[in-house]
Amino acid sequence: MTGFIVSGDNRRDSYNEPDAMKEALVARGVPAENIVCDYAGLRTFDSVVRAKQIFGVKKVVFVSQRFQNERAQYMATQCDLDAVSYVAKDVTGRGGLGTKLREVLARPQMVLNFKPLATEPKHLGQKEILPFQ
C-alpha cells in the first residue's frame, strides 16, 4: 500500500502545514489512514532526514515548488533515498519574492548541513512505523 507523509511547520496555533496538506488530500479522495503528519518537519532538511531516520522510507516523492524540490533532491541523495519530484505552482506576489530571497541563504546552508556541520534535525524523535508500509 502507498501512503503520504505530509511534513511541515506547525509552531503557531494559526499555522499548521501538515494538517492543511492532510485536509487537502482527504478532500481529493485520499483515505485519512493513508496519511501521516510529520509535525517536526520545520525545514526541508528536517523533513528529508526524518523521512529516512524516523519513518524508515527508502523511496520518496516530493511535491513542492521547483526551488524546494531541487534542494530536497540533493538532500535525498545525501540520505541515500530514492527520490523523484513533482513541481507545484510557484507562490506569487510578496510571498513568492520572500521565498526567492530565502533561497539565497538556503542553498549554502543545505550543503553545510551535510558536509562540514553534520547537522541533526531540530526534533529527531523516536522511530515510527507507518501504517502503509
mmCIF file of N, CA and C in Angstrom:
data_model
loop_
_atom_site.group_PDB
_atom_site.id
_atom_site.type_symbol
_atom_site.label_atom_id
_atom_site.label_comp_id
_atom_site.label_asym_id
_atom_site.label_seq_id
_atom_site.Cartn_x
_atom_site.Cartn_y
_atom_site.Cartn_z
ATOM 1 N N MET A 1 0.847 -1.179 0.000
ATOM 2 C CA MET A 1 0.000 0.000 0.000
ATOM 3 C C MET A 1 0.892 1.242 0.000
ATOM 4 N N THR A 2 0.463 2.285 -0.671
ATOM 5 C CA THR A 2 1.187 3.540 -0.724
ATOM 6 C C THR A 2 0.507 4.556 0.170
ATOM 7 N N GLY A 3 1.310 5.429 0.750
ATOM 8 C CA GLY A 3 0.759 6.458 1.604
ATOM 9 C C GLY A 3 1.542 7.744 1.487
ATOM 10 N N PHE A 4 1.138 8.689 2.303
ATOM 11 C CA PHE A 4 1.737 10.016 2.276
ATOM 12 C C PHE A 4 2.270 10.373 3.651
ATOM 13 N N ILE A 5 3.440 10.992 3.665
ATOM 14 C CA ILE A 5 3.921 11.689 4.851
ATOM 15 C C ILE A 5 3.858 13.161 4.479
ATOM 16 N N VAL A 6 3.054 13.919 5.179
ATOM 17 C CA VAL A 6 2.973 15.353 4.935
ATOM 18 C C VAL A 6 3.759 16.027 6.057
ATOM 19 N N SER A 7 4.775 16.754 5.670
ATOM 20 C CA SER A 7 5.733 17.267 6.633
ATOM 21 C C SER A 7 5.821 18.776 6.535
ATOM 22 N N GLY A 8 5.818 19.430 7.686
ATOM 23 C CA GLY A 8 5.922 20.882 7.668
ATOM 24 C C GLY A 8 5.871 21.482 9.049
ATOM 25 N N ASP A 9 5.753 22.772 9.051
ATOM 26 C CA ASP A 9 5.799 23.596 10.262
ATOM 27 C C ASP A 9 4.411 23.704 10.898
ATOM 28 N N ASN A 10 4.380 23.675 12.206
ATOM 29 C CA ASN A 10 3.126 23.918 12.929
ATOM 30 C C ASN A 10 3.414 24.570 14.284
ATOM 31 N N ARG A 11 4.420 25.432 14.319
ATOM 32 C CA ARG A 11 4.833 26.047 15.588
ATOM 33 C C ARG A 11 3.845 27.068 16.129
ATOM 34 N N ARG A 12 2.965 27.559 15.294
ATOM 35 C CA ARG A 12 1.958 28.544 15.753
ATOM 36 C C ARG A 12 0.574 27.938 15.622
ATOM 37 N N ASP A 13 -0.303 28.297 16.544
ATOM 38 C CA ASP A 13 -1.679 27.783 16.502
ATOM 39 C C ASP A 13 -2.376 28.131 15.195
ATOM 40 N N SER A 14 -2.027 29.262 14.618
ATOM 41 C CA SER A 14 -2.700 29.727 13.410
ATOM 42 C C SER A 14 -2.049 29.219 12.119
ATOM 43 N N TYR A 15 -1.026 28.364 12.236
ATOM 44 C CA TYR A 15 -0.280 27.920 11.048
ATOM 45 C C TYR A 15 0.106 26.465 11.230
ATOM 46 N N ASN A 16 -0.498 25.572 10.452
ATOM 47 C CA ASN A 16 -0.232 24.151 10.599
ATOM 48 C C ASN A 16 -0.165 23.519 9.208
ATOM 49 N N GLU A 17 1.028 23.466 8.655
ATOM 50 C CA GLU A 17 1.199 22.938 7.306
ATOM 51 C C GLU A 17 0.784 21.473 7.163
ATOM 52 N N PRO A 18 1.210 20.574 8.059
ATOM 53 C CA PRO A 18 0.824 19.176 7.865
ATOM 54 C C PRO A 18 -0.695 18.953 7.876
ATOM 55 N N ASP A 19 -1.394 19.587 8.817
ATOM 56 C CA ASP A 19 -2.847 19.412 8.856
ATOM 57 C C ASP A 19 -3.512 19.976 7.607
ATOM 58 N N ALA A 20 -3.029 21.114 7.117
ATOM 59 C CA ALA A 20 -3.597 21.707 5.903
ATOM 60 C C ALA A 20 -3.384 20.786 4.698
ATOM 61 N N MET A 21 -2.188 20.198 4.602
ATOM 62 C CA MET A 21 -1.914 19.279 3.489
ATOM 63 C C MET A 21 -2.779 18.019 3.600
ATOM 64 N N LYS A 22 -2.926 17.509 4.807
ATOM 65 C CA LYS A 22 -3.759 16.310 5.001
ATOM 66 C C LYS A 22 -5.201 16.599 4.614
ATOM 67 N N GLU A 23 -5.730 17.734 5.061
ATOM 68 C CA GLU A 23 -7.104 18.105 4.709
ATOM 69 C C GLU A 23 -7.282 18.194 3.204
ATOM 70 N N ALA A 24 -6.302 18.771 2.501
ATOM 71 C CA ALA A 24 -6.388 18.900 1.048
ATOM 72 C C ALA A 24 -6.379 17.534 0.372
ATOM 73 N N LEU A 25 -5.549 16.624 0.862
ATOM 74 C CA LEU A 25 -5.502 15.279 0.285
ATOM 75 C C LEU A 25 -6.800 14.510 0.540
ATOM 76 N N VAL A 26 -7.317 14.600 1.753
ATOM 77 C CA VAL A 26 -8.579 13.927 2.082
ATOM 78 C C VAL A 26 -9.708 14.486 1.218
ATOM 79 N N ALA A 27 -9.718 15.807 1.018
ATOM 80 C CA ALA A 27 -10.747 16.434 0.177
ATOM 81 C C ALA A 27 -10.678 15.937 -1.264
ATOM 82 N N ARG A 28 -9.505 15.441 -1.667
ATOM 83 C CA ARG A 28 -9.337 14.930 -3.024
ATOM 84 C C ARG A 28 -9.453 13.405 -3.095
ATOM 85 N N GLY A 29 -9.918 12.795 -1.995
ATOM 86 C CA GLY A 29 -10.231 11.372 -2.024
ATOM 87 C C GLY A 29 -9.189 10.435 -1.436
ATOM 88 N N VAL A 30 -8.100 10.955 -0.875
ATOM 89 C CA VAL A 30 -7.102 10.084 -0.248
ATOM 90 C C VAL A 30 -7.622 9.684 1.132
ATOM 91 N N PRO A 31 -7.660 8.400 1.445
ATOM 92 C CA PRO A 31 -8.126 7.974 2.773
ATOM 93 C C PRO A 31 -7.220 8.535 3.882
ATOM 94 N N ALA A 32 -7.816 9.074 4.919
ATOM 95 C CA ALA A 32 -7.058 9.688 6.017
ATOM 96 C C ALA A 32 -6.053 8.716 6.622
ATOM 97 N N GLU A 33 -6.386 7.434 6.651
ATOM 98 C CA GLU A 33 -5.470 6.458 7.251
ATOM 99 C C GLU A 33 -4.217 6.221 6.409
ATOM 100 N N ASN A 34 -4.185 6.748 5.190
ATOM 101 C CA ASN A 34 -3.006 6.644 4.330
ATOM 102 C C ASN A 34 -2.139 7.892 4.403
ATOM 103 N N ILE A 35 -2.421 8.747 5.377
ATOM 104 C CA ILE A 35 -1.674 10.000 5.515
ATOM 105 C C ILE A 35 -1.136 10.093 6.940
ATOM 106 N N VAL A 36 0.166 10.314 7.050
ATOM 107 C CA VAL A 36 0.814 10.516 8.340
ATOM 108 C C VAL A 36 1.360 11.937 8.369
ATOM 109 N N CYS A 37 1.071 12.652 9.437
ATOM 110 C CA CYS A 37 1.568 14.013 9.589
ATOM 111 C C CYS A 37 2.902 14.013 10.336
ATOM 112 N N ASP A 38 3.878 14.684 9.766
ATOM 113 C CA ASP A 38 5.167 14.896 10.431
ATOM 114 C C ASP A 38 5.205 16.359 10.858
ATOM 115 N N TYR A 39 4.903 16.595 12.117
ATOM 116 C CA TYR A 39 4.833 17.955 12.646
ATOM 117 C C TYR A 39 6.208 18.526 12.976
ATOM 118 N N ALA A 40 7.255 17.728 12.862
ATOM 119 C CA ALA A 40 8.609 18.185 13.173
ATOM 120 C C ALA A 40 9.409 18.515 11.916
ATOM 121 N N GLY A 41 8.746 18.625 10.788
ATOM 122 C CA GLY A 41 9.427 18.988 9.548
ATOM 123 C C GLY A 41 9.538 20.497 9.423
ATOM 124 N N LEU A 42 10.305 21.093 10.321
ATOM 125 C CA LEU A 42 10.381 22.552 10.385
ATOM 126 C C LEU A 42 11.148 23.153 9.210
ATOM 127 N N ARG A 43 12.021 22.372 8.636
ATOM 128 C CA ARG A 43 12.791 22.788 7.453
ATOM 129 C C ARG A 43 12.795 21.616 6.483
ATOM 130 N N THR A 44 13.101 21.878 5.235
ATOM 131 C CA THR A 44 13.202 20.805 4.249
ATOM 132 C C THR A 44 14.227 19.772 4.721
ATOM 133 N N PHE A 45 15.329 20.242 5.257
ATOM 134 C CA PHE A 45 16.365 19.349 5.786
ATOM 135 C C PHE A 45 15.767 18.389 6.810
ATOM 136 N N ASP A 46 15.024 18.921 7.764
ATOM 137 C CA ASP A 46 14.419 18.089 8.805
ATOM 138 C C ASP A 46 13.470 17.064 8.188
ATOM 139 N N SER A 47 12.654 17.489 7.251
ATOM 140 C CA SER A 47 11.675 16.583 6.626
ATOM 141 C C SER A 47 12.358 15.421 5.920
ATOM 142 N N VAL A 48 13.426 15.703 5.192
ATOM 143 C CA VAL A 48 14.105 14.651 4.430
ATOM 144 C C VAL A 48 14.829 13.691 5.370
ATOM 145 N N VAL A 49 15.566 14.215 6.318
ATOM 146 C CA VAL A 49 16.299 13.346 7.248
ATOM 147 C C VAL A 49 15.328 12.513 8.080
ATOM 148 N N ARG A 50 14.237 13.123 8.532
ATOM 149 C CA ARG A 50 13.249 12.386 9.325
ATOM 150 C C ARG A 50 12.556 11.302 8.491
ATOM 151 N N ALA A 51 12.334 11.560 7.205
ATOM 152 C CA ALA A 51 11.725 10.531 6.346
ATOM 153 C C ALA A 51 12.562 9.257 6.391
ATOM 154 N N LYS A 52 13.866 9.417 6.347
ATOM 155 C CA LYS A 52 14.767 8.261 6.365
ATOM 156 C C LYS A 52 14.909 7.687 7.776
ATOM 157 N N GLN A 53 15.272 8.534 8.736
ATOM 158 C CA GLN A 53 15.639 8.043 10.067
ATOM 159 C C GLN A 53 14.454 7.721 10.973
ATOM 160 N N ILE A 54 13.394 8.480 10.897
ATOM 161 C CA ILE A 54 12.245 8.267 11.784
ATOM 162 C C ILE A 54 11.206 7.358 11.139
ATOM 163 N N PHE A 55 10.885 7.629 9.883
ATOM 164 C CA PHE A 55 9.823 6.871 9.220
ATOM 165 C C PHE A 55 10.345 5.678 8.413
ATOM 166 N N GLY A 56 11.657 5.600 8.232
ATOM 167 C CA GLY A 56 12.260 4.439 7.591
ATOM 168 C C GLY A 56 11.957 4.259 6.119
ATOM 169 N N VAL A 57 11.646 5.333 5.421
ATOM 170 C CA VAL A 57 11.338 5.183 3.994
ATOM 171 C C VAL A 57 12.628 5.035 3.184
ATOM 172 N N LYS A 58 12.499 4.381 2.058
ATOM 173 C CA LYS A 58 13.622 4.207 1.138
ATOM 174 C C LYS A 58 13.388 4.952 -0.174
ATOM 175 N N LYS A 59 12.097 5.180 -0.467
ATOM 176 C CA LYS A 59 11.703 5.904 -1.677
ATOM 177 C C LYS A 59 10.780 7.038 -1.264
ATOM 178 N N VAL A 60 10.922 8.163 -1.942
ATOM 179 C CA VAL A 60 10.122 9.326 -1.583
ATOM 180 C C VAL A 60 9.781 10.116 -2.848
ATOM 181 N N VAL A 61 8.614 10.741 -2.814
ATOM 182 C CA VAL A 61 8.195 11.647 -3.882
ATOM 183 C C VAL A 61 7.963 13.004 -3.237
ATOM 184 N N PHE A 62 8.647 14.009 -3.740
ATOM 185 C CA PHE A 62 8.475 15.369 -3.244
ATOM 186 C C PHE A 62 7.491 16.102 -4.145
ATOM 187 N N VAL A 63 6.575 16.840 -3.540
ATOM 188 C CA VAL A 63 5.658 17.691 -4.284
ATOM 189 C C VAL A 63 5.782 19.076 -3.661
ATOM 190 N N SER A 64 6.395 19.978 -4.396
ATOM 191 C CA SER A 64 6.607 21.338 -3.901
ATOM 192 C C SER A 64 7.025 22.215 -5.074
ATOM 193 N N GLN A 65 7.389 23.452 -4.769
ATOM 194 C CA GLN A 65 7.855 24.347 -5.819
ATOM 195 C C GLN A 65 9.255 23.906 -6.271
ATOM 196 N N ARG A 66 9.620 24.294 -7.478
ATOM 197 C CA ARG A 66 10.880 23.855 -8.090
ATOM 198 C C ARG A 66 12.080 24.090 -7.170
ATOM 199 N N PHE A 67 12.213 25.282 -6.611
ATOM 200 C CA PHE A 67 13.384 25.588 -5.782
ATOM 201 C C PHE A 67 13.484 24.638 -4.589
ATOM 202 N N GLN A 68 12.361 24.309 -4.003
ATOM 203 C CA GLN A 68 12.341 23.418 -2.842
ATOM 204 C C GLN A 68 12.653 21.981 -3.260
ATOM 205 N N ASN A 69 12.095 21.563 -4.375
ATOM 206 C CA ASN A 69 12.361 20.215 -4.877
ATOM 207 C C ASN A 69 13.831 20.016 -5.217
ATOM 208 N N GLU A 70 14.462 21.044 -5.768
ATOM 209 C CA GLU A 70 15.881 20.922 -6.109
ATOM 210 C C GLU A 70 16.710 20.663 -4.855
ATOM 211 N N ARG A 71 16.414 21.402 -3.780
ATOM 212 C CA ARG A 71 17.127 21.171 -2.516
ATOM 213 C C ARG A 71 16.776 19.806 -1.936
ATOM 214 N N ALA A 72 15.505 19.439 -1.971
ATOM 215 C CA ALA A 72 15.080 18.159 -1.409
ATOM 216 C C ALA A 72 15.741 16.994 -2.147
ATOM 217 N N GLN A 73 15.859 17.090 -3.461
ATOM 218 C CA GLN A 73 16.518 16.042 -4.241
ATOM 219 C C GLN A 73 17.980 15.888 -3.820
ATOM 220 N N TYR A 74 18.674 16.991 -3.646
ATOM 221 C CA TYR A 74 20.066 16.943 -3.196
ATOM 222 C C TYR A 74 20.141 16.262 -1.830
ATOM 223 N N MET A 75 19.276 16.664 -0.924
ATOM 224 C CA MET A 75 19.274 16.098 0.421
ATOM 225 C C MET A 75 18.943 14.615 0.397
ATOM 226 N N ALA A 76 18.007 14.219 -0.443
ATOM 227 C CA ALA A 76 17.649 12.807 -0.552
ATOM 228 C C ALA A 76 18.855 11.994 -1.008
ATOM 229 N N THR A 77 19.602 12.515 -1.951
ATOM 230 C CA THR A 77 20.813 11.836 -2.404
ATOM 231 C C THR A 77 21.790 11.664 -1.249
ATOM 232 N N GLN A 78 21.957 12.699 -0.441
ATOM 233 C CA GLN A 78 22.847 12.636 0.712
ATOM 234 C C GLN A 78 22.377 11.617 1.744
ATOM 235 N N CYS A 79 21.069 11.384 1.814
ATOM 236 C CA CYS A 79 20.486 10.432 2.771
ATOM 237 C C CYS A 79 20.292 9.043 2.171
ATOM 238 N N ASP A 80 20.749 8.854 0.946
ATOM 239 C CA ASP A 80 20.607 7.577 0.251
ATOM 240 C C ASP A 80 19.141 7.188 0.086
ATOM 241 N N LEU A 81 18.317 8.151 -0.293
ATOM 242 C CA LEU A 81 16.905 7.915 -0.596
ATOM 243 C C LEU A 81 16.713 7.951 -2.108
ATOM 244 N N ASP A 82 15.875 7.083 -2.598
ATOM 245 C CA ASP A 82 15.466 7.097 -3.996
ATOM 246 C C ASP A 82 14.332 8.117 -4.100
ATOM 247 N N ALA A 83 14.548 9.211 -4.820
ATOM 248 C CA ALA A 83 13.574 10.306 -4.815
ATOM 249 C C ALA A 83 13.254 10.804 -6.216
ATOM 250 N N VAL A 84 12.002 11.198 -6.383
ATOM 251 C CA VAL A 84 11.548 11.923 -7.566
ATOM 252 C C VAL A 84 10.753 13.124 -7.073
ATOM 253 N N SER A 85 10.601 14.102 -7.945
ATOM 254 C CA SER A 85 9.894 15.331 -7.562
ATOM 255 C C SER A 85 8.848 15.699 -8.594
ATOM 256 N N TYR A 86 7.768 16.284 -8.101
ATOM 257 C CA TYR A 86 6.741 16.878 -8.947
ATOM 258 C C TYR A 86 6.654 18.344 -8.569
ATOM 259 N N VAL A 87 6.718 19.191 -9.572
ATOM 260 C CA VAL A 87 6.763 20.632 -9.331
ATOM 261 C C VAL A 87 5.351 21.199 -9.227
ATOM 262 N N ALA A 88 5.096 21.863 -8.111
ATOM 263 C CA ALA A 88 3.820 22.544 -7.878
ATOM 264 C C ALA A 88 3.914 23.982 -8.384
ATOM 265 N N LYS A 89 2.787 24.611 -8.489
ATOM 266 C CA LYS A 89 2.708 26.002 -8.928
ATOM 267 C C LYS A 89 3.481 26.898 -7.966
ATOM 268 N N ASP A 90 4.243 27.845 -8.522
ATOM 269 C CA ASP A 90 5.007 28.787 -7.698
ATOM 270 C C ASP A 90 4.100 29.734 -6.930
ATOM 271 N N VAL A 91 4.596 30.143 -5.781
ATOM 272 C CA VAL A 91 3.921 31.178 -4.996
ATOM 273 C C VAL A 91 4.222 32.514 -5.670
ATOM 274 N N THR A 92 3.206 33.368 -5.788
ATOM 275 C CA THR A 92 3.405 34.659 -6.450
ATOM 276 C C THR A 92 3.264 35.799 -5.446
ATOM 277 N N GLY A 93 3.524 37.004 -5.907
ATOM 278 C CA GLY A 93 3.372 38.191 -5.067
ATOM 279 C C GLY A 93 4.474 38.298 -4.026
ATOM 280 N N ARG A 94 4.147 38.949 -2.910
ATOM 281 C CA ARG A 94 5.141 39.165 -1.850
ATOM 282 C C ARG A 94 5.654 37.855 -1.272
ATOM 283 N N GLY A 95 4.775 36.878 -1.140
ATOM 284 C CA GLY A 95 5.194 35.575 -0.633
ATOM 285 C C GLY A 95 6.209 34.911 -1.547
ATOM 286 N N GLY A 96 6.000 35.045 -2.834
ATOM 287 C CA GLY A 96 6.925 34.473 -3.808
ATOM 288 C C GLY A 96 8.282 35.145 -3.770
ATOM 289 N N LEU A 97 8.293 36.447 -3.609
ATOM 290 C CA LEU A 97 9.553 37.180 -3.514
ATOM 291 C C LEU A 97 10.306 36.758 -2.253
ATOM 292 N N GLY A 98 9.584 36.597 -1.169
ATOM 293 C CA GLY A 98 10.209 36.174 0.087
ATOM 294 C C GLY A 98 10.868 34.812 -0.033
ATOM 295 N N THR A 99 10.207 33.884 -0.730
ATOM 296 C CA THR A 99 10.798 32.550 -0.870
ATOM 297 C C THR A 99 12.042 32.588 -1.745
ATOM 298 N N LYS A 100 12.040 33.435 -2.760
ATOM 299 C CA LYS A 100 13.221 33.553 -3.618
ATOM 300 C C LYS A 100 14.401 34.149 -2.847
ATOM 301 N N LEU A 101 14.138 35.131 -2.013
ATOM 302 C CA LEU A 101 15.203 35.721 -1.203
ATOM 303 C C LEU A 101 15.723 34.727 -0.169
ATOM 304 N N ARG A 102 14.841 33.981 0.437
ATOM 305 C CA ARG A 102 15.242 32.978 1.429
ATOM 306 C C ARG A 102 16.119 31.907 0.786
ATOM 307 N N GLU A 103 15.850 31.609 -0.456
ATOM 308 C CA GLU A 103 16.601 30.573 -1.163
ATOM 309 C C GLU A 103 18.080 30.929 -1.314
ATOM 310 N N VAL A 104 18.392 32.201 -1.381
ATOM 311 C CA VAL A 104 19.789 32.644 -1.490
ATOM 312 C C VAL A 104 20.604 32.117 -0.307
ATOM 313 N N LEU A 105 20.028 32.089 0.878
ATOM 314 C CA LEU A 105 20.720 31.585 2.066
ATOM 315 C C LEU A 105 20.532 30.077 2.242
ATOM 316 N N ALA A 106 19.422 29.557 1.776
ATOM 317 C CA ALA A 106 19.110 28.141 1.996
ATOM 318 C C ALA A 106 20.051 27.211 1.236
ATOM 319 N N ARG A 107 20.470 27.593 0.058
ATOM 320 C CA ARG A 107 21.330 26.712 -0.745
ATOM 321 C C ARG A 107 22.680 26.452 -0.067
ATOM 322 N N PRO A 108 23.416 27.486 0.335
ATOM 323 C CA PRO A 108 24.688 27.194 1.016
ATOM 324 C C PRO A 108 24.478 26.450 2.337
ATOM 325 N N GLN A 109 23.431 26.796 3.072
ATOM 326 C CA GLN A 109 23.149 26.116 4.337
ATOM 327 C C GLN A 109 22.885 24.635 4.109
ATOM 328 N N MET A 110 22.217 24.304 3.019
ATOM 329 C CA MET A 110 21.912 22.914 2.685
ATOM 330 C C MET A 110 23.192 22.096 2.589
ATOM 331 N N VAL A 111 24.181 22.624 1.893
ATOM 332 C CA VAL A 111 25.445 21.904 1.721
ATOM 333 C C VAL A 111 26.175 21.799 3.055
ATOM 334 N N LEU A 112 26.203 22.876 3.816
ATOM 335 C CA LEU A 112 26.875 22.867 5.116
ATOM 336 C C LEU A 112 26.243 21.871 6.079
ATOM 337 N N ASN A 113 24.930 21.719 6.031
ATOM 338 C CA ASN A 113 24.243 20.792 6.933
ATOM 339 C C ASN A 113 24.766 19.367 6.789
ATOM 340 N N PHE A 114 25.127 18.967 5.582
ATOM 341 C CA PHE A 114 25.560 17.591 5.357
ATOM 342 C C PHE A 114 27.059 17.403 5.495
ATOM 343 N N LYS A 115 27.840 18.257 4.932
ATOM 344 C CA LYS A 115 29.284 18.018 4.881
ATOM 345 C C LYS A 115 29.986 18.456 6.171
ATOM 346 N N PRO A 116 30.341 19.711 6.307
ATOM 347 C CA PRO A 116 31.164 20.045 7.477
ATOM 348 C C PRO A 116 30.412 20.070 8.807
ATOM 349 N N LEU A 117 29.136 20.383 8.798
ATOM 350 C CA LEU A 117 28.417 20.553 10.060
ATOM 351 C C LEU A 117 27.787 19.270 10.593
ATOM 352 N N ALA A 118 27.439 18.337 9.721
ATOM 353 C CA ALA A 118 26.743 17.104 10.117
ATOM 354 C C ALA A 118 25.589 17.428 11.061
ATOM 355 N N THR A 119 24.735 18.333 10.633
ATOM 356 C CA THR A 119 23.605 18.822 11.421
ATOM 357 C C THR A 119 22.565 17.720 11.618
ATOM 358 N N GLU A 120 21.899 17.746 12.751
ATOM 359 C CA GLU A 120 20.763 16.864 13.022
ATOM 360 C C GLU A 120 19.493 17.711 12.948
ATOM 361 N N PRO A 121 18.352 17.107 12.640
ATOM 362 C CA PRO A 121 17.086 17.848 12.679
ATOM 363 C C PRO A 121 16.847 18.427 14.072
ATOM 364 N N LYS A 122 16.080 19.498 14.133
ATOM 365 C CA LYS A 122 15.777 20.125 15.422
ATOM 366 C C LYS A 122 15.074 19.157 16.361
ATOM 367 N N HIS A 123 14.208 18.312 15.837
ATOM 368 C CA HIS A 123 13.476 17.319 16.625
ATOM 369 C C HIS A 123 13.572 15.986 15.905
ATOM 370 N N LEU A 124 14.517 15.157 16.293
ATOM 371 C CA LEU A 124 14.646 13.883 15.603
ATOM 372 C C LEU A 124 13.569 12.910 16.080
ATOM 373 N N GLY A 125 13.494 12.606 17.359
ATOM 374 C CA GLY A 125 12.411 11.788 17.893
ATOM 375 C C GLY A 125 12.607 10.299 17.748
ATOM 376 N N GLN A 126 11.591 9.553 18.151
ATOM 377 C CA GLN A 126 11.574 8.090 18.116
ATOM 378 C C GLN A 126 11.139 7.594 16.739
ATOM 379 N N LYS A 127 11.613 6.419 16.381
ATOM 380 C CA LYS A 127 11.191 5.809 15.123
ATOM 381 C C LYS A 127 9.690 5.549 15.157
ATOM 382 N N GLU A 128 9.048 5.732 14.014
ATOM 383 C CA GLU A 128 7.617 5.490 13.886
ATOM 384 C C GLU A 128 7.368 4.477 12.781
ATOM 385 N N ILE A 129 6.400 3.624 12.999
ATOM 386 C CA ILE A 129 6.023 2.648 11.981
ATOM 387 C C ILE A 129 4.847 3.217 11.192
ATOM 388 N N LEU A 130 5.036 3.291 9.902
ATOM 389 C CA LEU A 130 3.984 3.812 9.027
ATOM 390 C C LEU A 130 2.900 2.757 8.842
ATOM 391 N N PRO A 131 1.640 3.182 8.863
ATOM 392 C CA PRO A 131 0.546 2.226 8.702
ATOM 393 C C PRO A 131 0.443 1.661 7.289
ATOM 394 N N PHE A 132 1.162 2.233 6.358
ATOM 395 C CA PHE A 132 1.044 1.816 4.960
ATOM 396 C C PHE A 132 2.333 1.226 4.403
ATOM 397 N N GLN A 133 3.252 0.783 5.238
ATOM 398 C CA GLN A 133 4.477 0.164 4.717
ATOM 399 C C GLN A 133 4.274 -1.293 4.482
#
